[in-house]
PDB file of C-alpha atoms and ligand atoms in Angstrom:
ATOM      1  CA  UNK A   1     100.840   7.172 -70.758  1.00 78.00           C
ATOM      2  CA  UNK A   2      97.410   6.888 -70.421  1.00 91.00           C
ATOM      3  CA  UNK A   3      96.166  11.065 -70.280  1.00 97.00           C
ATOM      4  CA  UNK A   4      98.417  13.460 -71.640  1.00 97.00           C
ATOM      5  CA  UNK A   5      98.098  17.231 -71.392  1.00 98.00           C
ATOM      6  CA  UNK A   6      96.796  19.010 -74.302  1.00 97.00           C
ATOM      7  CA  UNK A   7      98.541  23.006 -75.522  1.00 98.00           C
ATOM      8  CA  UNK A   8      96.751  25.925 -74.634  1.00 98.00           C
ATOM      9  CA  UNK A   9      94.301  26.773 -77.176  1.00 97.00           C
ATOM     10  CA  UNK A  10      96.008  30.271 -77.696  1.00 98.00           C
ATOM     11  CA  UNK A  11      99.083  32.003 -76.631  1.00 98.00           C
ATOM     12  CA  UNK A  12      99.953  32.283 -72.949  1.00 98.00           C
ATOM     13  CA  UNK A  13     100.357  35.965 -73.810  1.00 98.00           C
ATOM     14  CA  UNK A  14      97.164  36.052 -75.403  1.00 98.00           C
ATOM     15  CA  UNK A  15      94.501  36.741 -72.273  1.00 98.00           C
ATOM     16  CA  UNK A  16      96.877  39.867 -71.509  1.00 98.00           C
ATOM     17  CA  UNK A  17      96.429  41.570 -69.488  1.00 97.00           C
ATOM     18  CA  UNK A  18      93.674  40.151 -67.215  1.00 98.00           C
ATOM     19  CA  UNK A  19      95.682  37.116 -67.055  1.00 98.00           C
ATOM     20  CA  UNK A  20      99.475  37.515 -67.258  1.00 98.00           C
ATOM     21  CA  UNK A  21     101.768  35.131 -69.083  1.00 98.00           C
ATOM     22  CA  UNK A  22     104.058  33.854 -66.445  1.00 98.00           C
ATOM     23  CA  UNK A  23     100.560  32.900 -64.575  1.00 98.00           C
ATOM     24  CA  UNK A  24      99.552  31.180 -67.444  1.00 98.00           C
ATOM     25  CA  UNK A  25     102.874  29.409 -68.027  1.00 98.00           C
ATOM     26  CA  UNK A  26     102.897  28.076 -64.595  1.00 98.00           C
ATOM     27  CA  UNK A  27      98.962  26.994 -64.243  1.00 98.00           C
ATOM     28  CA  UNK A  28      99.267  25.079 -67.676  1.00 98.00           C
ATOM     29  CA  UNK A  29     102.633  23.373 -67.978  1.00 98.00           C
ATOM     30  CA  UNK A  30     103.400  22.936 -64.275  1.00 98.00           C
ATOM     31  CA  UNK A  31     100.338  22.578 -62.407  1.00 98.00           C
ATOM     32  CA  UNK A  32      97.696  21.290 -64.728  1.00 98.00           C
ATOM     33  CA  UNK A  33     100.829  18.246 -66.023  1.00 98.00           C
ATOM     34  CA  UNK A  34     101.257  17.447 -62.929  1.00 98.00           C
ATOM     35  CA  UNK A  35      97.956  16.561 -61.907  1.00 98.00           C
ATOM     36  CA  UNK A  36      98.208  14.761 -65.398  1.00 98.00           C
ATOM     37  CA  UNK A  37     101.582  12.956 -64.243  1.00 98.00           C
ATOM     38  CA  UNK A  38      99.940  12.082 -61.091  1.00 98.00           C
ATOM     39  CA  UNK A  39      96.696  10.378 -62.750  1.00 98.00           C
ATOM     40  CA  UNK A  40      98.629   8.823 -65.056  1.00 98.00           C
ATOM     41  CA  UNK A  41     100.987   7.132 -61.979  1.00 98.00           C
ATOM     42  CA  UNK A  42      97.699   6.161 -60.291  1.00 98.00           C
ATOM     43  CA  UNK A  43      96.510   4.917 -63.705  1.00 97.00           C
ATOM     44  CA  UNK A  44      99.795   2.661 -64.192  1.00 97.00           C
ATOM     45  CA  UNK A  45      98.424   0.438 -60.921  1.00 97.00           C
ATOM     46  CA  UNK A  46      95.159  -0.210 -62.328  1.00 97.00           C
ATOM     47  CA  UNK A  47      95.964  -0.156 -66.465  1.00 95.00           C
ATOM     48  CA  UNK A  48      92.300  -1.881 -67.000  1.00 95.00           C
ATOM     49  CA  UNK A  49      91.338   1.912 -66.428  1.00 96.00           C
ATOM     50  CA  UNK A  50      93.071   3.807 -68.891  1.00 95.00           C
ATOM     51  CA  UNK A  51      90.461   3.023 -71.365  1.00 95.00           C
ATOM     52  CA  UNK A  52      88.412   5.515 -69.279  1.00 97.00           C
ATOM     53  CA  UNK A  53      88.098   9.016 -70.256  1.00 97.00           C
ATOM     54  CA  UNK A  54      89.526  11.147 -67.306  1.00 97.00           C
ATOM     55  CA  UNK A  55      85.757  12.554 -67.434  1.00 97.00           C
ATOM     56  CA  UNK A  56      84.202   8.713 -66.694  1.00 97.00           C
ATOM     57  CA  UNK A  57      86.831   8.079 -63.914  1.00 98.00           C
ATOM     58  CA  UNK A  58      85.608  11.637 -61.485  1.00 98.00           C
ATOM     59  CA  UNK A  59      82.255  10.767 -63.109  1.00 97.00           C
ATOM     60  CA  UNK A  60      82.264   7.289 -61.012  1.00 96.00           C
ATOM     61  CA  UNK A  61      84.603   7.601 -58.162  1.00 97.00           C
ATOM     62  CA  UNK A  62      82.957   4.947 -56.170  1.00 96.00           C
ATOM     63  CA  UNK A  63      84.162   2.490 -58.881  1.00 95.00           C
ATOM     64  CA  UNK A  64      87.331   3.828 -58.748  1.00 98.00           C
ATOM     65  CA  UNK A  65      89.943   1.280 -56.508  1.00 98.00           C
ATOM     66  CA  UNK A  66      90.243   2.288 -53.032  1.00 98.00           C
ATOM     67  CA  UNK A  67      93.898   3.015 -53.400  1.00 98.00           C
ATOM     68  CA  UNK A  68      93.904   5.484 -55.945  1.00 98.00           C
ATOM     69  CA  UNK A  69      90.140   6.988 -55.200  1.00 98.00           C
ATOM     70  CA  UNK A  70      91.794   9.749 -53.654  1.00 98.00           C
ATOM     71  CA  UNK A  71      94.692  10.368 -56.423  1.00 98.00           C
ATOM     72  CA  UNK A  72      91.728   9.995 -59.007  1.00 98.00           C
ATOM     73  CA  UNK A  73      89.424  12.561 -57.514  1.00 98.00           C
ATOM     74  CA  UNK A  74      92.262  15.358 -56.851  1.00 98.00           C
ATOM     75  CA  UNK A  75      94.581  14.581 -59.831  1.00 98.00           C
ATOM     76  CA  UNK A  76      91.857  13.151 -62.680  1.00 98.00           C
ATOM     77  CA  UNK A  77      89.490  16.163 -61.034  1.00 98.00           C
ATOM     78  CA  UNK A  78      92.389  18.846 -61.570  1.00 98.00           C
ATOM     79  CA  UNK A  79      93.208  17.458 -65.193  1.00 98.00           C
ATOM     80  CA  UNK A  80      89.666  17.288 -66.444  1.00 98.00           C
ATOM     81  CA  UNK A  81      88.619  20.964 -64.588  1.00 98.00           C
ATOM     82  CA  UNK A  82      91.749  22.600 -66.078  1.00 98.00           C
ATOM     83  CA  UNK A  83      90.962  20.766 -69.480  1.00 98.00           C
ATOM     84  CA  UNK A  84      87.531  22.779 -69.267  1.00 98.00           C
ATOM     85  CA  UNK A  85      89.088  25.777 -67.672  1.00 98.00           C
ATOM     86  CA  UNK A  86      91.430  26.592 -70.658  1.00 98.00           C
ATOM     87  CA  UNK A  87      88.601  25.898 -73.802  1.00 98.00           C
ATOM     88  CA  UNK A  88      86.380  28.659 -71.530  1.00 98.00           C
ATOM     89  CA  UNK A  89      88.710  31.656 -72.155  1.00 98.00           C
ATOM     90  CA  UNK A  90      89.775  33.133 -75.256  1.00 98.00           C
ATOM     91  CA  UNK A  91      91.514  36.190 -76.548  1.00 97.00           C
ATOM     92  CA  UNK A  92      89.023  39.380 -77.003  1.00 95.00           C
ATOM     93  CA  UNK A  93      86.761  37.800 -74.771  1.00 97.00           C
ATOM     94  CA  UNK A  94      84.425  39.038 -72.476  1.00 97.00           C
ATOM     95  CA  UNK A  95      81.377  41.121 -72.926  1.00 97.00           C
ATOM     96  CA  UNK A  96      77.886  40.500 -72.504  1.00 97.00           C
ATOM     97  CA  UNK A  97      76.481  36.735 -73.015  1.00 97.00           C
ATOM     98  CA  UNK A  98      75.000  35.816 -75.976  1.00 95.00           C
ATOM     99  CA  UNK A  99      72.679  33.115 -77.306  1.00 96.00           C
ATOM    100  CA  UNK A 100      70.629  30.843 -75.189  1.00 98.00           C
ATOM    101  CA  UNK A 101      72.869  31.531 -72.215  1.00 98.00           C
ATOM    102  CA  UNK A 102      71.836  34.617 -72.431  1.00 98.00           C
ATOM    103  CA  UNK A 103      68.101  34.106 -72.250  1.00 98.00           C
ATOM    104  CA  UNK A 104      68.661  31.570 -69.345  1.00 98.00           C
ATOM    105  CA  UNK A 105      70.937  34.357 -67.252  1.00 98.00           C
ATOM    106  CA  UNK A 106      68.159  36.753 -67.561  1.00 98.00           C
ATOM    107  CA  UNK A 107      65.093  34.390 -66.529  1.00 98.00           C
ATOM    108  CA  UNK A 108      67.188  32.848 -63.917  1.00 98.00           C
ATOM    109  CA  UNK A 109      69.266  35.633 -62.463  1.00 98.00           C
ATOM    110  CA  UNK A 110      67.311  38.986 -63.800  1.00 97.00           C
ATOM    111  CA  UNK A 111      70.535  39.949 -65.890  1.00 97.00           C
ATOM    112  CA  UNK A 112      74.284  39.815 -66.495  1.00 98.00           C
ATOM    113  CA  UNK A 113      75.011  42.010 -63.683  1.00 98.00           C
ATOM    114  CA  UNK A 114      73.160  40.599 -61.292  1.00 98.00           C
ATOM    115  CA  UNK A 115      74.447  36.882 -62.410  1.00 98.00           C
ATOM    116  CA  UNK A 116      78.027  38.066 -62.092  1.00 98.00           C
ATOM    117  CA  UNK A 117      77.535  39.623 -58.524  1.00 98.00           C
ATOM    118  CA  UNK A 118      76.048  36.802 -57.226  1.00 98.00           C
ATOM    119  CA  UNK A 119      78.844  34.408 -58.734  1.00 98.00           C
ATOM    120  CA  UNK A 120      81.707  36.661 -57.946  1.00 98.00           C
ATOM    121  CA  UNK A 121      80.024  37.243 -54.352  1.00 97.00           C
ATOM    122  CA  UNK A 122      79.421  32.934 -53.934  1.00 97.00           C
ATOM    123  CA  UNK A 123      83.299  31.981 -55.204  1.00 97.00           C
ATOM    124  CA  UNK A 124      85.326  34.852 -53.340  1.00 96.00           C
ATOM    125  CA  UNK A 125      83.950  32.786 -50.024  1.00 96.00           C
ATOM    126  CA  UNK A 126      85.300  29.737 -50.911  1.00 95.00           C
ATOM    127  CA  UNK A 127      87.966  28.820 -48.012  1.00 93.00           C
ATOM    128  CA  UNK A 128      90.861  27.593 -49.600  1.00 95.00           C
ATOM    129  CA  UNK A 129      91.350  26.228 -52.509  1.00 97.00           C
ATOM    130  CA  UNK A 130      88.447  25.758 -54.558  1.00 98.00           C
ATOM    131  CA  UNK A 131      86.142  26.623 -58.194  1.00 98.00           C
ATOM    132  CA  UNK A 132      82.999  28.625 -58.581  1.00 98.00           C
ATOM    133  CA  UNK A 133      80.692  27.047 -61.184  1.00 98.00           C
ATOM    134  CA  UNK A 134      77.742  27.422 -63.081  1.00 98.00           C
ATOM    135  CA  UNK A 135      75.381  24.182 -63.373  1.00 98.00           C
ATOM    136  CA  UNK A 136      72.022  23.727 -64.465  1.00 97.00           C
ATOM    137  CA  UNK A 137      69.850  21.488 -62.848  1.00 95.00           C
ATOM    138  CA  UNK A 138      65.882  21.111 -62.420  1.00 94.00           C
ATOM    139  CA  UNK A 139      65.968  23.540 -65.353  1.00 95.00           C
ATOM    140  CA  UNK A 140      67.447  26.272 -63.526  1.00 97.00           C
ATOM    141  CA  UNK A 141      71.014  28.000 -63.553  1.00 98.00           C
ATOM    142  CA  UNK A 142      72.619  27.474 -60.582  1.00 98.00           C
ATOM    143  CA  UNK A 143      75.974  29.041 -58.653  1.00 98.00           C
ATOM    144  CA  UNK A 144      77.862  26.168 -56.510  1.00 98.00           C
ATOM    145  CA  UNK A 145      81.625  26.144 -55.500  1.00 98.00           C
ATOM    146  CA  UNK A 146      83.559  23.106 -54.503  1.00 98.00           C
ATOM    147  CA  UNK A 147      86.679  22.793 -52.921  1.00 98.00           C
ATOM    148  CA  UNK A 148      90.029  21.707 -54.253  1.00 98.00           C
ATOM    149  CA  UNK A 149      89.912  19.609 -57.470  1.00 98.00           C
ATOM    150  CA  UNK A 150      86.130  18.287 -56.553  1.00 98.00           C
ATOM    151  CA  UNK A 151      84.180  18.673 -59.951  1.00 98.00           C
ATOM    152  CA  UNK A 152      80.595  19.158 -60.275  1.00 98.00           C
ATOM    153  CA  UNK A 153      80.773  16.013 -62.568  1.00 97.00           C
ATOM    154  CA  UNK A 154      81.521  13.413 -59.541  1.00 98.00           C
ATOM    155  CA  UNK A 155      78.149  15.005 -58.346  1.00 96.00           C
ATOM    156  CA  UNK A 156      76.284  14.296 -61.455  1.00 95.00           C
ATOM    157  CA  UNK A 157      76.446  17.799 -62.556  1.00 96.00           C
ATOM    158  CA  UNK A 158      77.913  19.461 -65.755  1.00 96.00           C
ATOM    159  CA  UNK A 159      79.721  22.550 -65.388  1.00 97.00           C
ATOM    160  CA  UNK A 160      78.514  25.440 -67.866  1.00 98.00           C
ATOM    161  CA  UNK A 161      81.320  27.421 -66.723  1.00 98.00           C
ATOM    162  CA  UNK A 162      83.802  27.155 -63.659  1.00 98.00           C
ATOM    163  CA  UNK A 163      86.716  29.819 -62.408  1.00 98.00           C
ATOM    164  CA  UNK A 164      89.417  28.403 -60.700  1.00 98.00           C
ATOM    165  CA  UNK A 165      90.075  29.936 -56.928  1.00 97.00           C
ATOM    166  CA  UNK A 166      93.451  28.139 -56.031  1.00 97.00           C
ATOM    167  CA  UNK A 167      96.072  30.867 -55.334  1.00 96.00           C
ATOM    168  CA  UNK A 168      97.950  29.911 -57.915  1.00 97.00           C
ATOM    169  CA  UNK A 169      95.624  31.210 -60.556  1.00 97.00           C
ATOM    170  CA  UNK A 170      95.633  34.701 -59.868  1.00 97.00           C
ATOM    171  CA  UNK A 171      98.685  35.209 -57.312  1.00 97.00           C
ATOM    172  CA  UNK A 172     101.410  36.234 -59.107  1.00 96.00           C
ATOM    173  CA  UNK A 173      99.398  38.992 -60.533  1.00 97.00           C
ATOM    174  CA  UNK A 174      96.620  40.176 -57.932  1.00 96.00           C
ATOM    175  CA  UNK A 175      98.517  38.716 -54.978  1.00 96.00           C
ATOM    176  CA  UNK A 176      95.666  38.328 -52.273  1.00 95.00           C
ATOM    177  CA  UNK A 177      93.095  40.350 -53.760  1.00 96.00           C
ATOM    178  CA  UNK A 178      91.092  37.429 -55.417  1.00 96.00           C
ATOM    179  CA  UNK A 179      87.911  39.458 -56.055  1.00 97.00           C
ATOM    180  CA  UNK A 180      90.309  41.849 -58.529  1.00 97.00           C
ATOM    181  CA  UNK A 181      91.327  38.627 -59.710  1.00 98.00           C
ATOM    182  CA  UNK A 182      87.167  36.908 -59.897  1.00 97.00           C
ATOM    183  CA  UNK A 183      86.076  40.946 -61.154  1.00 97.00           C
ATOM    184  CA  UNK A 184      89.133  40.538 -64.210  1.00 98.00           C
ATOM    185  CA  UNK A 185      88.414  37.365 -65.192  1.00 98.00           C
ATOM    186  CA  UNK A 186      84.902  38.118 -67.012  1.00 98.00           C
ATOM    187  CA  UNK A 187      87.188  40.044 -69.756  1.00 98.00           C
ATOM    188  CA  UNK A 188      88.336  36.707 -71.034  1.00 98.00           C
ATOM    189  CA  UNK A 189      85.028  34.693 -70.872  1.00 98.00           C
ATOM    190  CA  UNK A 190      83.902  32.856 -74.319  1.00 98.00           C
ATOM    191  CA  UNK A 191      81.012  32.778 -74.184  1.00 98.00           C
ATOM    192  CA  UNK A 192      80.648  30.622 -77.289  1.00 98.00           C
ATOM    193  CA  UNK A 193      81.885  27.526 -75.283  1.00 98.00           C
ATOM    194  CA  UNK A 194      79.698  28.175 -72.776  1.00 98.00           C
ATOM    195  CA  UNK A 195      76.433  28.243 -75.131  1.00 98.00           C
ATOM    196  CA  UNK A 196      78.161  25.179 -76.294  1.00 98.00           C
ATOM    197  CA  UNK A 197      78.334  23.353 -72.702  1.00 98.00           C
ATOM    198  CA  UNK A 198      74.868  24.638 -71.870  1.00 98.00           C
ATOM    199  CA  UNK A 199      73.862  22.986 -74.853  1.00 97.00           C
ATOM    200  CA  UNK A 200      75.320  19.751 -73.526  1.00 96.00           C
ATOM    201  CA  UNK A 201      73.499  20.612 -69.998  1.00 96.00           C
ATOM    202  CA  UNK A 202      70.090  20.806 -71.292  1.00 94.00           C
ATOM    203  CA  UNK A 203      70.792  17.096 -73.716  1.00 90.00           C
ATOM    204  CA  UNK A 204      70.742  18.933 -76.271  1.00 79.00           C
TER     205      UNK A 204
HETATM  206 MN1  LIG B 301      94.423  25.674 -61.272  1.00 58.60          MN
END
């Protein structure tokens, strides 16, 4: 097995109750494994690649084989956006930003509020299935979505923070009503991983 799928880094009780258990049962050990199963069948074709990280295989997707591009980009994309997803929640979470996030919300956005309008406003559009993110590029934060598992990295971009759209993140508990869901989901923000992957935006 080239990738394998990593535990939660908490309880799948433990971002109660903004995000339920069973939800959290199902995203992690069905849905993010098998996008992990999946790369790792696509990976079994072309073993040369499995010294890769899944990060350098969405990085480079042109490099990637024309047979398993497309298995790469939706599978490897889904393992390494659910990989990030998971380390950017935490129990207790939430509350305002701190650190140089902070700072950089406020000169690029005005403040929190405003920031979490706009992304709340920018991902609740996505058709389909799909992430909101946070990037930062030119030396600016900036709000982009992409659809299904497309990650910000194939672009070039590193995600500061991303919320996953696809139904099967929030259904279960807030059924259709995916701004409850987008609104919620600020309770379990930690905002320590996110100073730490702005850190990595800037080169730092
Ligand atoms: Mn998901």
């Amino acid at each position: 097995m080239a990738y394998e799928l990593a535990p939660l880094p908490y309880a799948y009780n433990a971002l109660e109750p903004h995000i339920d258990e069973a939800t959290m049962k199902l995203h992690h050990d069905k849905h993010h494994q098998t996008y992990v199963t999946n790369l790792n069948a696509a990976i079994d074709k072309h073993p040369e690649l499995a010294a890769k990280s899944p990060e350098d295989l969405v990085r480079h997707l042109s490099a990637i084989p024309e047979d398993i591009r497309k298995v790469v980009q939706n599978s490897g994309g889904g393992h390494v956006n659910h990989t990030i997803f998971w380390q950017l929640m935490k129990p207790a979470g939430g509350g305002d930003p701190s650190g140089p996030i902070a700072a950089q919300i406020k000169a690029d956005f005005g403040d929190f509020e405003s920031f979490k309008k706009l992304f709340n406003e920018t991902t609740v559009k996505q058709f389909g299935s799909g992430w909101g993110w946070l990037i930062f590029q030119a030396g600016k934060l900036k709000i982009v979505t992409t659809a299904n598992q497309d990650t910000p990295l194939s672009e070039g971009l590193f995600p500061i923070l991303g919320n996953d759209v696809w139904e099967h993140a929030y259904y279960l508990k807030y059924q259709n009503l995916r701004a409850d869901y987008l609104a919620a989901w600020w309770n379990v923000v930690n905002w320590d991983e996110i100073n730490k992957r702005f850190a990595t935006a800037q080169g730092k």
